[in-house]
Coordinates of C-alpha atoms in Angstrom, one line a residue:
Chain A
M1 CA 0.0 0.0 0.0
P2 CA 1.3 3.4 -0.8
H3 CA 2.6 5.4 2.1
A4 CA 0.0 8.2 1.8
C5 CA -2.9 5.7 2.0
R6 CA -1.4 4.1 5.1
I7 CA -1.5 7.5 6.9
L8 CA -5.1 8.1 5.9
T9 CA -6.3 4.8 7.1
A10 CA -4.5 5.1 10.4
H11 CA -6.5 8.3 11.1
W12 CA -9.7 7.2 9.6
P13 CA -10.3 3.4 10.5
P14 CA -13.8 3.4 9.0
M15 CA -12.5 4.5 5.8
A16 CA -10.0 1.8 5.9
E17 CA -12.7 -0.8 6.5
Q18 CA -15.0 0.6 3.9
G19 CA -12.4 1.2 1.4
L20 CA -11.5 4.5 -0.3
S21 CA -13.7 3.7 -3.2
S22 CA -16.7 4.0 -1.1
L23 CA -15.9 7.5 0.0
P24 CA -17.8 10.2 -1.7
L25 CA -15.9 12.6 -4.0
G26 CA -14.5 15.8 -2.4
T27 CA -14.8 14.4 1.0
I28 CA -12.0 11.9 1.3
A29 CA -10.9 11.8 4.9
G30 CA -12.6 14.9 5.5
L31 CA -10.1 16.8 3.4
S32 CA -11.1 19.3 0.9
W33 CA -10.2 19.1 -2.8
P34 CA -7.8 22.0 -2.8
L35 CA -5.8 20.3 -0.2
L36 CA -5.8 17.1 -2.1
A37 CA -4.7 18.9 -5.2
L38 CA -1.9 20.5 -3.4
A39 CA -0.8 17.2 -2.0
G40 CA -0.9 15.7 -5.5
V41 CA 1.2 18.5 -7.0
T42 CA 3.7 18.2 -4.2
L43 CA 3.9 14.5 -4.8
G44 CA 4.4 15.0 -8.5
L45 CA 7.1 17.5 -8.0
A46 CA 8.8 15.2 -5.6
L47 CA 8.6 12.4 -8.1
F48 CA 9.9 14.6 -10.8
A49 CA 12.7 15.8 -8.6
A50 CA 13.6 12.2 -7.9
W51 CA 13.5 11.3 -11.5
A52 CA 15.6 14.4 -12.5
A53 CA 18.1 13.5 -9.8
V54 CA 18.4 10.0 -11.1
R55 CA 18.8 11.3 -14.7
I56 CA 21.5 13.7 -13.6
L57 CA 23.3 10.9 -11.9
I58 CA 23.1 8.7 -15.0
Y59 CA 24.2 11.6 -17.1
Q60 CA 27.2 12.2 -14.9
R61 CA 28.1 8.5 -15.0
E62 CA 27.8 8.4 -18.8
K63 CA 29.8 11.5 -19.2
T64 CA 32.5 10.2 -17.0
A65 CA 32.6 6.9 -18.9
A66 CA 32.7 8.8 -22.2
G67 CA 35.5 11.0 -20.9
Q68 CA 37.5 8.0 -19.7
Y69 CA 36.9 6.3 -23.0
L70 CA 38.0 9.3 -25.0
E71 CA 40.9 10.0 -22.7
T72 CA 42.2 6.4 -23.1
L73 CA 41.6 6.7 -26.8
A74 CA 43.5 9.9 -27.0
R75 CA 46.5 8.5 -25.1
L76 CA 47.0 5.6 -27.5
E77 CA 49.9 5.8 -30.0
S78 CA 48.8 6.0 -33.6
Q79 CA 50.0 2.5 -34.3
D80 CA 48.0 1.2 -31.3
L81 CA 44.9 2.8 -32.7
L82 CA 45.2 0.4 -35.7
N83 CA 45.9 -2.6 -33.4
E84 CA 42.6 -4.5 -32.9
A85 CA 43.8 -6.2 -29.8
V86 CA 44.5 -2.8 -28.2
I87 CA 41.1 -1.4 -29.3
D88 CA 39.4 -4.4 -27.8
R89 CA 40.9 -3.7 -24.4
L90 CA 39.5 -0.1 -24.3
P91 CA 36.9 0.7 -21.7
S92 CA 33.4 -0.2 -22.9
L93 CA 31.5 2.5 -24.8
P94 CA 28.8 4.4 -22.8
S95 CA 25.4 3.0 -23.3
D96 CA 23.9 6.4 -23.8
P97 CA 23.4 6.9 -27.6
F98 CA 24.7 10.4 -27.4
W99 CA 28.0 9.6 -25.7
S100 CA 28.2 6.4 -27.6
R101 CA 27.9 8.3 -30.9
L102 CA 30.3 10.9 -29.8
A103 CA 32.9 8.4 -28.8
D104 CA 32.3 6.5 -32.1
L105 CA 32.9 9.6 -34.1
A106 CA 36.0 10.5 -32.1
R107 CA 37.3 7.0 -32.4
D108 CA 36.7 6.9 -36.2
S109 CA 38.3 10.3 -36.6
L110 CA 41.4 9.1 -34.6
L111 CA 41.5 5.9 -36.6
R112 CA 41.5 7.8 -39.9
H113 CA 44.2 10.1 -38.5
A114 CA 46.2 7.1 -37.3
A115 CA 45.9 5.5 -40.8
W116 CA 47.1 8.8 -42.3
V117 CA 50.0 9.0 -39.8
Q118 CA 50.9 5.4 -40.6
D119 CA 50.8 6.1 -44.4
Q120 CA 53.0 9.2 -43.8
T121 CA 55.3 7.2 -41.6
L122 CA 55.7 4.5 -44.3
A123 CA 56.2 7.2 -46.9
R124 CA 58.8 8.9 -44.8
T125 CA 60.6 5.6 -44.1
A126 CA 60.6 4.9 -47.8
L127 CA 61.9 8.4 -48.5
E128 CA 64.6 8.1 -45.9
L129 CA 65.7 4.8 -47.4
K130 CA 65.8 6.4 -50.8
M131 CA 67.7 9.3 -49.5
G132 CA 70.1 6.9 -47.8
R133 CA 70.6 5.1 -51.0
C134 CA 71.1 8.4 -52.8
A135 CA 73.6 9.5 -50.3
T136 CA 75.5 6.2 -50.6
E137 CA 75.3 6.5 -54.4
L138 CA 76.5 10.1 -54.2
D139 CA 79.4 9.1 -52.0
R140 CA 80.3 6.4 -54.4
L141 CA 80.1 8.7 -57.4
R142 CA 82.1 11.4 -55.6
S143 CA 84.7 8.8 -54.7
V144 CA 84.9 7.6 -58.3
F145 CA 85.0 11.1 -59.6
R146 CA 87.7 12.1 -57.2
N147 CA 89.8 9.1 -58.1
L148 CA 89.4 9.2 -61.8
E149 CA 92.9 9.2 -63.4
D150 CA 91.9 11.7 -66.1
P151 CA 91.7 15.3 -64.9
I152 CA 88.2 16.6 -65.0
L153 CA 86.9 20.1 -64.6
A154 CA 83.4 21.6 -64.6
L155 CA 82.8 25.3 -65.1
D156 CA 79.6 27.2 -64.6
Q157 CA 78.1 29.7 -67.1
F158 CA 80.4 32.4 -65.6
D159 CA 83.5 30.4 -66.4
E160 CA 84.2 29.6 -62.7
V161 CA 85.4 26.2 -61.7
V162 CA 82.7 24.5 -59.7
L163 CA 84.0 21.0 -59.7
A164 CA 87.4 19.4 -60.1
N165 CA 88.7 16.0 -59.3
R166 CA 92.0 15.2 -57.6
S167 CA 93.9 14.8 -60.8
A168 CA 92.8 18.2 -62.1
E169 CA 93.6 19.8 -58.8
E170 CA 97.1 18.2 -58.8
L171 CA 97.7 19.2 -62.4
F172 CA 96.7 22.8 -61.9
A173 CA 97.8 23.0 -58.3
F174 CA 94.6 24.3 -56.7
Q175 CA 91.9 23.0 -54.3
T176 CA 88.4 23.6 -55.4
A177 CA 87.0 23.8 -51.9
R178 CA 89.6 26.3 -50.8
A179 CA 89.9 28.4 -53.9
E180 CA 88.6 31.9 -53.2
Q181 CA 89.1 33.0 -56.8
R182 CA 87.5 30.3 -58.9
A183 CA 87.6 32.1 -62.1
M184 CA 89.0 29.7 -64.8
R185 CA 91.7 32.2 -65.8
N186 CA 93.0 32.4 -62.2
L187 CA 93.3 28.6 -61.8
I188 CA 94.3 27.4 -65.3
R189 CA 97.6 28.7 -66.6
C190 CA 97.4 27.0 -70.0
E191 CA 96.3 29.6 -72.5
K192 CA 95.4 27.0 -75.1
L193 CA 93.1 25.2 -72.7
V194 CA 91.5 28.4 -71.5
H195 CA 90.9 29.3 -75.1
L196 CA 89.3 25.9 -75.8
L197 CA 87.0 26.1 -72.8
S198 CA 86.1 29.7 -73.5
T199 CA 85.2 29.0 -77.2
T200 CA 83.3 25.9 -76.2
A201 CA 81.3 27.9 -73.6
Q202 CA 80.5 30.6 -76.2
R203 CA 78.8 28.1 -78.5
K204 CA 75.2 28.7 -78.9
T205 CA 74.3 25.0 -78.6
V206 CA 75.4 22.2 -76.4
G207 CA 78.2 20.1 -77.9
S208 CA 81.8 19.0 -77.7
R209 CA 85.1 20.2 -79.0
C210 CA 88.4 18.3 -78.9
D211 CA 92.0 19.4 -79.1
E212 CA 95.4 18.0 -78.3
I213 CA 97.2 20.3 -75.9
E214 CA 100.7 20.3 -74.4
M215 CA 100.8 21.8 -70.9
Q216 CA 103.0 21.9 -67.9
D217 CA 102.0 20.6 -64.5
A218 CA 102.7 22.3 -61.2
Q219 CA 106.2 20.7 -61.1
G220 CA 107.0 22.0 -64.5
Q221 CA 106.8 18.6 -66.3
T222 CA 105.3 18.6 -69.7
H223 CA 102.3 16.5 -70.6
W224 CA 100.2 15.9 -73.7
F225 CA 96.5 15.8 -73.2
R226 CA 93.6 15.2 -75.5
V227 CA 91.0 17.6 -74.1
I228 CA 87.3 17.0 -74.8
A229 CA 85.3 20.2 -73.8
T230 CA 81.6 19.8 -73.7
K231 CA 79.0 22.5 -73.3
F232 CA 76.0 21.2 -71.3
A233 CA 72.7 22.5 -70.0
E234 CA 72.1 21.9 -66.3
T235 CA 68.5 20.8 -66.9
G236 CA 66.5 20.0 -70.0
A237 CA 64.8 23.4 -70.1
A238 CA 65.7 25.7 -72.9
D239 CA 66.6 28.6 -70.6
A240 CA 68.5 26.4 -68.2
A241 CA 71.9 27.5 -66.9
T242 CA 74.8 26.1 -68.9
G243 CA 78.2 24.9 -68.0
T244 CA 81.3 23.4 -69.6
L245 CA 82.9 20.1 -68.8
A246 CA 86.5 19.4 -69.6
V247 CA 87.9 15.8 -69.6
L248 CA 91.7 15.6 -70.1
R249 CA 93.1 12.3 -71.3
D250 CA 96.8 11.9 -71.0
I251 CA 98.2 10.9 -74.4
G252 CA 101.8 11.1 -73.5
D253 CA 102.3 7.3 -74.2
Q254 CA 100.5 7.7 -77.5
K255 CA 102.7 10.7 -78.5
A256 CA 105.8 8.8 -77.5
L257 CA 104.7 5.9 -79.6
Q258 CA 104.1 8.2 -82.5
K259 CA 107.5 9.6 -82.1
R260 CA 109.1 6.2 -81.8
N261 CA 107.2 5.0 -84.9
A262 CA 108.4 8.1 -86.8
E263 CA 112.0 7.5 -85.7
F264 CA 111.7 3.8 -86.7
V265 CA 110.4 4.7 -90.1
S266 CA 113.1 7.2 -90.5
S267 CA 115.7 4.7 -89.4
V268 CA 114.4 2.0 -91.7
S269 CA 114.3 4.4 -94.6
H270 CA 117.8 5.6 -93.9
E271 CA 119.2 2.1 -93.6
M272 CA 117.5 1.1 -96.8
K273 CA 118.5 4.1 -98.8
T274 CA 122.2 3.6 -98.1
P275 CA 122.6 0.3 -100.0
L276 CA 120.0 1.6 -102.5
A277 CA 122.2 4.6 -103.1
G278 CA 125.2 2.4 -103.9
I279 CA 123.1 0.3 -106.3
K280 CA 121.7 3.3 -108.1
A281 CA 125.0 5.1 -108.3
Y282 CA 126.9 2.1 -109.8
V283 CA 124.1 1.2 -112.2
E284 CA 124.1 4.7 -113.5
L285 CA 127.9 4.6 -113.9
L286 CA 127.5 1.5 -115.9
V287 CA 124.7 2.9 -118.0
D288 CA 126.6 6.1 -118.7
G289 CA 129.6 3.9 -119.8
D290 CA 131.9 5.3 -117.2
A291 CA 133.3 1.9 -116.6
E292 CA 135.5 1.5 -119.7
D293 CA 137.2 -1.8 -119.0
D294 CA 136.0 -5.2 -117.9
Q295 CA 137.8 -5.0 -114.6
T296 CA 136.0 -1.8 -113.6
R297 CA 132.7 -3.1 -114.8
E298 CA 133.2 -6.3 -112.7
E299 CA 134.2 -4.2 -109.7
F300 CA 131.0 -2.1 -110.1
L301 CA 128.8 -5.2 -110.5
N302 CA 130.4 -6.7 -107.3
V303 CA 129.5 -3.5 -105.4
I304 CA 125.9 -3.7 -106.7
N305 CA 125.7 -7.3 -105.7
G306 CA 127.1 -6.6 -102.3
Q307 CA 124.7 -3.7 -101.7
A308 CA 121.8 -5.9 -102.9
D309 CA 122.9 -8.5 -100.3
R310 CA 123.0 -5.9 -97.6
L311 CA 119.6 -4.7 -98.5
Q312 CA 118.3 -8.3 -98.4
R313 CA 119.9 -8.9 -95.0
L314 CA 118.3 -5.7 -93.7
V315 CA 114.9 -6.8 -95.0
D316 CA 115.3 -10.3 -93.5
N317 CA 116.3 -8.9 -90.2
L318 CA 113.4 -6.5 -90.2
L319 CA 111.0 -9.3 -91.0
N320 CA 112.4 -11.6 -88.4
L321 CA 112.2 -8.9 -85.8
A322 CA 108.7 -8.0 -86.8
R323 CA 107.6 -11.6 -86.7
I324 CA 109.1 -12.2 -83.3
E325 CA 107.6 -9.0 -81.9
A326 CA 104.2 -9.8 -83.4
G327 CA 104.4 -13.4 -82.0
V328 CA 103.7 -14.9 -85.4
V329 CA 107.1 -16.5 -85.8
Q330 CA 107.2 -20.3 -86.2
V331 CA 109.2 -21.6 -83.2
S332 CA 110.4 -25.2 -83.1
K333 CA 111.9 -25.8 -79.7
Q334 CA 113.8 -29.0 -79.1
H335 CA 116.3 -30.2 -76.6
H336 CA 119.9 -29.1 -77.6
S337 CA 123.3 -29.0 -76.2
L338 CA 124.2 -25.3 -75.7
N339 CA 127.9 -26.0 -76.1
E340 CA 127.4 -27.7 -79.5
L341 CA 125.4 -24.7 -80.6
L342 CA 128.0 -22.3 -79.4
D343 CA 130.7 -24.3 -81.2
E344 CA 128.9 -23.9 -84.4
A345 CA 128.5 -20.1 -83.9
L346 CA 132.2 -19.9 -83.3
R347 CA 132.9 -21.7 -86.6
V348 CA 130.6 -19.3 -88.5
V349 CA 132.3 -16.1 -87.2
Q350 CA 135.9 -17.5 -87.2
P351 CA 136.7 -16.1 -90.7
S352 CA 135.7 -12.6 -89.9
A353 CA 137.7 -12.7 -86.6
E354 CA 140.8 -13.9 -88.5
A355 CA 140.3 -11.3 -91.2
K356 CA 140.5 -8.6 -88.6
N357 CA 143.3 -10.3 -86.6
I358 CA 141.2 -10.8 -83.5
E359 CA 141.8 -13.7 -81.2
L360 CA 138.6 -15.7 -80.9
S361 CA 138.6 -18.1 -78.0
A362 CA 136.1 -20.4 -76.2
D363 CA 135.9 -21.2 -72.6
L364 CA 132.9 -23.6 -72.6
S365 CA 131.7 -25.5 -69.5
P366 CA 132.8 -29.2 -69.3
L367 CA 129.3 -29.9 -68.1
Y368 CA 126.4 -30.8 -70.4
L369 CA 124.3 -27.7 -70.7
G370 CA 120.8 -28.6 -72.0
V371 CA 118.5 -26.0 -73.5
L372 CA 115.1 -26.2 -74.9
A373 CA 115.6 -24.0 -77.9
D374 CA 114.8 -23.3 -81.5
R375 CA 118.2 -24.2 -82.8
D376 CA 118.4 -21.8 -85.8
M377 CA 117.2 -18.9 -83.8
L378 CA 119.4 -19.4 -80.8
L379 CA 122.4 -19.9 -83.2
Q380 CA 121.5 -16.6 -84.9
A381 CA 121.5 -14.9 -81.5
A382 CA 124.9 -16.3 -80.6
I383 CA 126.3 -15.3 -84.0
N384 CA 124.9 -11.8 -83.7
L385 CA 126.6 -11.3 -80.3
L386 CA 129.9 -12.7 -81.6
S387 CA 129.7 -10.6 -84.8
N388 CA 129.0 -7.5 -82.8
A389 CA 132.0 -8.1 -80.5
I390 CA 134.3 -8.7 -83.5
K391 CA 133.0 -5.5 -85.3
Y392 CA 133.7 -3.3 -82.3
T393 CA 137.0 -4.7 -81.3
S394 CA 140.1 -3.3 -82.8
P395 CA 142.6 -5.6 -84.6
G396 CA 144.8 -7.4 -82.1
G397 CA 142.0 -7.5 -79.6
R398 CA 140.3 -10.6 -78.1
V399 CA 136.8 -12.0 -78.1
T400 CA 135.9 -14.8 -75.7
L401 CA 132.9 -17.0 -75.6
R402 CA 132.1 -18.7 -72.3
S403 CA 129.4 -21.0 -71.0
R404 CA 128.5 -22.3 -67.6
M405 CA 125.8 -23.7 -65.4
E406 CA 124.1 -21.3 -62.9
G407 CA 121.6 -23.2 -60.7
D408 CA 118.5 -23.8 -62.7
H409 CA 119.8 -21.7 -65.6
V410 CA 122.6 -21.9 -68.2
R411 CA 124.6 -18.9 -69.2
F412 CA 126.7 -18.0 -72.1
E413 CA 128.5 -14.7 -72.5
V414 CA 130.5 -13.0 -75.2
S415 CA 133.3 -10.7 -73.8
D416 CA 135.5 -8.5 -75.9
T417 CA 138.4 -6.1 -75.4
G418 CA 136.7 -3.6 -77.7
V419 CA 135.7 0.0 -77.5
G420 CA 133.1 -0.5 -74.8
L421 CA 130.0 1.4 -74.1
G422 CA 129.1 4.4 -72.0
P423 CA 126.2 4.1 -69.5
E424 CA 123.7 5.7 -71.9
D425 CA 124.8 3.5 -74.8
C426 CA 124.4 0.4 -72.5
Q427 CA 120.8 1.5 -71.9
R428 CA 120.0 1.9 -75.6
V429 CA 122.1 -0.6 -77.3
F430 CA 119.2 -3.1 -77.7
E431 CA 117.0 -0.5 -79.4
K432 CA 116.3 -1.0 -83.0
F433 CA 118.7 0.9 -85.3
Y434 CA 120.6 2.3 -82.4
R435 CA 124.2 2.6 -83.2
V436 CA 126.8 4.1 -81.0
N437 CA 127.6 7.3 -82.8
K438 CA 131.3 7.4 -82.1
D439 CA 131.8 3.8 -83.3
K440 CA 129.8 3.8 -86.5
H441 CA 132.9 4.1 -88.6
M442 CA 134.2 0.8 -87.2
A443 CA 131.8 -1.4 -89.1
A444 CA 128.8 -1.5 -91.3
G445 CA 125.7 -2.7 -89.5
T446 CA 122.0 -2.6 -89.7
G447 CA 121.5 -1.7 -86.0
L448 CA 119.2 -4.7 -85.8
G449 CA 121.6 -7.5 -84.7
L450 CA 121.5 -6.9 -80.9
P451 CA 117.7 -6.2 -80.8
L452 CA 117.1 -9.4 -82.7
A453 CA 119.4 -11.3 -80.3
K454 CA 117.5 -9.9 -77.3
H455 CA 114.1 -10.8 -78.7
I456 CA 115.4 -14.4 -79.4
V457 CA 116.8 -14.9 -76.0
E458 CA 114.1 -13.2 -74.0
D459 CA 110.8 -13.4 -75.9
V460 CA 111.3 -16.7 -77.7
H461 CA 113.3 -18.6 -75.0
G462 CA 112.2 -16.9 -71.8
G463 CA 115.8 -16.0 -70.9
Q464 CA 117.6 -12.7 -70.3
L465 CA 120.2 -10.8 -72.3
T466 CA 122.2 -8.1 -70.5
V467 CA 125.3 -6.1 -71.1
E468 CA 128.0 -4.8 -68.9
S469 CA 130.6 -2.6 -70.3
V470 CA 133.4 -0.2 -69.4
L471 CA 134.1 2.5 -72.0
G472 CA 137.4 1.9 -73.7
Q473 CA 137.9 -1.5 -72.1
G474 CA 135.4 -3.8 -73.6
S475 CA 131.9 -5.3 -73.1
T476 CA 130.3 -8.5 -72.0
F477 CA 126.9 -9.6 -73.3
A478 CA 125.5 -12.3 -71.2
A479 CA 122.5 -14.6 -72.0
T480 CA 120.9 -16.7 -69.3
L481 CA 118.4 -19.4 -70.3
P482 CA 116.3 -22.0 -68.4
N483 CA 118.3 -25.2 -67.8
A484 CA 116.6 -28.0 -69.7
G485 CA 118.8 -30.6 -68.1
Q486 CA 119.9 -33.9 -69.8
M487 CA 118.3 -35.0 -73.0
S488 CA 115.8 -37.8 -72.1
Chain B
M1 CA 144.8 23.1 -113.1
P2 CA 141.7 21.0 -112.1
K3 CA 139.5 22.3 -109.4
R4 CA 139.6 20.4 -106.1
V5 CA 136.6 18.6 -104.7
L6 CA 136.5 17.2 -101.1
L7 CA 134.1 14.2 -100.8
C8 CA 133.1 13.2 -97.3
D9 CA 131.0 10.1 -96.4
D10 CA 131.2 7.1 -94.1
E11 CA 129.9 4.8 -96.8
I12 CA 132.9 3.8 -98.8
H13 CA 131.0 2.6 -101.9
I14 CA 129.2 6.0 -102.1
L15 CA 132.5 7.8 -101.9
R16 CA 134.0 5.6 -104.6
A17 CA 131.1 6.1 -107.0
A18 CA 131.1 9.9 -106.6
E19 CA 134.9 10.0 -106.7
F20 CA 134.8 8.0 -109.9
K21 CA 132.3 10.3 -111.6
L22 CA 133.9 13.5 -110.6
K23 CA 137.3 12.4 -111.6
R24 CA 135.9 11.6 -115.0
G25 CA 134.4 15.0 -115.0
G26 CA 137.9 16.5 -114.7
Y27 CA 138.1 17.3 -111.0
D28 CA 140.8 16.6 -108.5
V29 CA 138.9 14.6 -105.9
E30 CA 140.0 14.0 -102.3
I31 CA 138.0 11.8 -99.9
A32 CA 137.4 11.7 -96.1
N33 CA 135.5 9.1 -94.1
D34 CA 133.9 11.5 -91.5
G35 CA 133.6 15.1 -90.6
E36 CA 136.6 15.2 -88.4
E37 CA 138.8 13.8 -91.1
A38 CA 137.4 16.2 -93.7
W39 CA 138.0 19.2 -91.3
Q40 CA 141.7 18.1 -91.0
R41 CA 142.1 17.8 -94.7
I42 CA 140.5 21.3 -95.2
Q43 CA 143.0 22.7 -92.7
V44 CA 145.8 21.3 -94.7
R45 CA 144.5 22.3 -98.1
R46 CA 141.3 24.2 -98.9
P47 CA 139.2 22.6 -101.6
D48 CA 137.1 24.5 -104.1
I49 CA 133.9 22.7 -103.0
L50 CA 132.9 20.3 -100.2
I51 CA 130.4 17.5 -100.8
T52 CA 129.5 16.0 -97.4
D53 CA 127.1 13.4 -96.1
Y54 CA 124.8 14.5 -93.2
Q55 CA 125.0 11.5 -90.9
M56 CA 128.5 10.5 -90.1
P57 CA 130.4 9.3 -87.0
R58 CA 132.7 11.5 -84.9
L59 CA 131.6 14.8 -86.6
D60 CA 128.5 14.9 -88.8
G61 CA 127.9 17.1 -91.8
L62 CA 126.2 19.9 -90.0
G63 CA 128.9 20.0 -87.4
L64 CA 131.5 20.2 -90.1
V65 CA 129.7 23.0 -91.9
E66 CA 129.3 24.9 -88.6
R67 CA 133.1 24.8 -88.1
L68 CA 133.7 25.9 -91.6
R69 CA 131.4 28.9 -91.3
Q70 CA 133.0 30.0 -88.1
D71 CA 136.5 29.9 -89.7
A72 CA 137.2 33.0 -91.8
A73 CA 139.4 30.9 -94.2
T74 CA 136.5 28.6 -95.0
S75 CA 133.4 30.6 -94.3
D76 CA 132.7 31.0 -98.0
L77 CA 133.5 27.5 -99.0
P78 CA 130.7 26.1 -101.3
V79 CA 129.0 23.1 -99.7
L80 CA 126.7 20.4 -101.1
M81 CA 125.1 17.9 -98.7
L82 CA 124.0 14.3 -99.3
T83 CA 121.6 12.6 -97.0
A84 CA 119.6 9.5 -96.6
K85 CA 117.4 11.2 -94.0
G86 CA 113.9 11.9 -94.9
F87 CA 111.8 14.7 -93.4
E88 CA 114.3 15.9 -90.8
L89 CA 116.2 18.2 -93.2
R90 CA 114.8 21.0 -95.3
L91 CA 117.0 22.7 -97.9
E92 CA 115.4 26.1 -97.1
D93 CA 116.6 25.9 -93.5
L94 CA 120.1 24.6 -94.5
A95 CA 120.5 27.3 -97.1
A96 CA 119.4 30.1 -94.8
K97 CA 121.4 29.1 -91.8
W98 CA 124.5 27.4 -93.3
R99 CA 124.5 28.6 -96.9
I100 CA 124.4 25.0 -98.2
L101 CA 123.9 25.2 -101.9
A102 CA 122.1 21.9 -102.6
L103 CA 120.7 18.9 -100.7
L104 CA 120.9 15.7 -102.6
A105 CA 118.7 12.9 -101.2
K106 CA 120.1 9.4 -101.3
P107 CA 119.9 7.4 -103.5
F108 CA 121.4 10.1 -105.6
S109 CA 122.5 10.3 -109.2
P110 CA 126.3 10.7 -109.7
R111 CA 125.5 12.3 -113.1
E112 CA 123.3 15.0 -111.3
L113 CA 126.0 15.5 -108.7
L114 CA 128.6 16.2 -111.4
Q115 CA 126.2 18.7 -113.1
I116 CA 125.7 20.6 -109.8
V117 CA 129.4 20.7 -109.2
N118 CA 129.9 22.0 -112.7
N119 CA 127.3 24.7 -112.1
V120 CA 128.8 25.8 -108.9
L121 CA 132.4 25.8 -110.0
G122 CA 131.7 27.0 -113.5
A123 CA 133.7 24.2 -115.0
P124 CA 134.0 24.2 -118.8
S125 CA 131.7 21.2 -119.0
A126 CA 129.0 23.0 -117.1
S127 CA 128.3 25.3 -120.1
T128 CA 126.8 22.3 -121.9
A129 CA 125.2 20.6 -119.0
A130 CA 121.6 21.2 -118.1
P131 CA 121.4 23.1 -114.8
A132 CA 120.4 20.9 -111.9
E133 CA 117.0 21.6 -110.5
T134 CA 118.1 21.1 -106.9
A135 CA 121.1 23.5 -107.2
L136 CA 120.7 26.8 -105.6
P137 CA 122.5 29.9 -106.8
V138 CA 125.8 30.3 -105.2
T139 CA 125.4 32.6 -102.2
A140 CA 128.8 32.5 -100.6

């Protein structure tokens, strides 16, 4: 029973017994209607107040829950926001639709943000990786550029040096990083190079120019360079800034080779013209009828024949030398006794030694000296060395041929008491056509005998041919060859 | 009295051929095997003309001419030069610097050599011989 009814029935027992329904309207418990209405309003207000209080409590609780939810959400790292396990552990959403909706919106917004952050993080990581690779690549390129052997320079459109590798810095004696005045003309002291770079820079279109330039380095040494100067645009745009790149290729070896070739051709032509001159002169004398008797005619014909033989020897020697140098010579190596081969060489040159009154002696090893050799070629080398010694030893002098074993090598040497060689001549005596100037008058020669002997000993047989000499006292040419041991 | 020619070359057969032709042309020919020997012979007796090779041992042709030009007694000696060298020598240079009258490249023609000598020395036979194309006017 409601509390208000229990009060009424306590004061009005008959009413309780009869029941309220039996009471006439407007006279309940003797109270008037206004009073009852007031009581009802009061009760309603009380009920409303109670309901409102309850609602406020619920609101506060929902608000707190929503606040905690949002606060927890806000404290999560962006990567945790995308982790379902973490999201599942979040405080439960408020049951109130308002707070629940608000929390949902906030969470969705944060999730989108987290996804964006994650994308940006991935993009940044990828970018950092790319930058790292670029930095590594740049370091590598810089290192390659710095260490390139060819000097390289880059100029900007104002003709200032903006880039130079180590070779260029050494050549022109400046340091790009420290140079305060980078103007090309201040750093490059070669007028011809400056002119080439300037004219290249002044071209209206990009392109290259090339020139061979002789210049001095910082130490005063002269170098030959082939310079390729290229005008370039820094970007593909038509109005882009331009620059000039210069790559200097050292062609010193090439120039030296060209010079040696020219000298070789000159020497060959000189050596060929000399016997040709004899042939032509005596033929003309015969044609003109200057030789009036048979004896004179025979003498002239003998000269022509001798000069033709000389020409043939020269051509043969040249061809042999060229074939050996080109590696196309047919080499037939077999086991031979070095002493037997040297004996034969002595027999060949004996007449010329006797004709010049030179004592030719042999001091050959009593041991068997085996060599794996092309017999004809090694014999030719020994004959050339002996002939050379006889040519440059004065009458009454001595030429000695020795042989001996030296560990795993055999050695033969030709010593003479001849004119000897100075230090410079010792260095050059194996060059083709090199003839010691002061001794040319002593004998005719092609200037190919010793180079041929050296090629035969060293290139064909893997040995070594050297010379020791004292000017005015004589020379010793020594050949060492691998010891082939006993013939099996 | 025949005019004197001094021939200088280290190639004996060249010397002999030129000597033979010049002697038949009526000259008194003396020979030397290198520049040094030629210089000594010139000191003993001055020839009317020197014909010298360029490349020789001891003293080469240019070295010999240099000595001649520095000596008052021989500074005007007419000189012809023979050479088997190719592009190293230019007659214009030799003529301008050393007053060398002609440069004959080997192989040379003894007949042509005789004609040039005749032109230079004005020998009687020169009047009938065709002038050599390589001979320059005497400038000494």
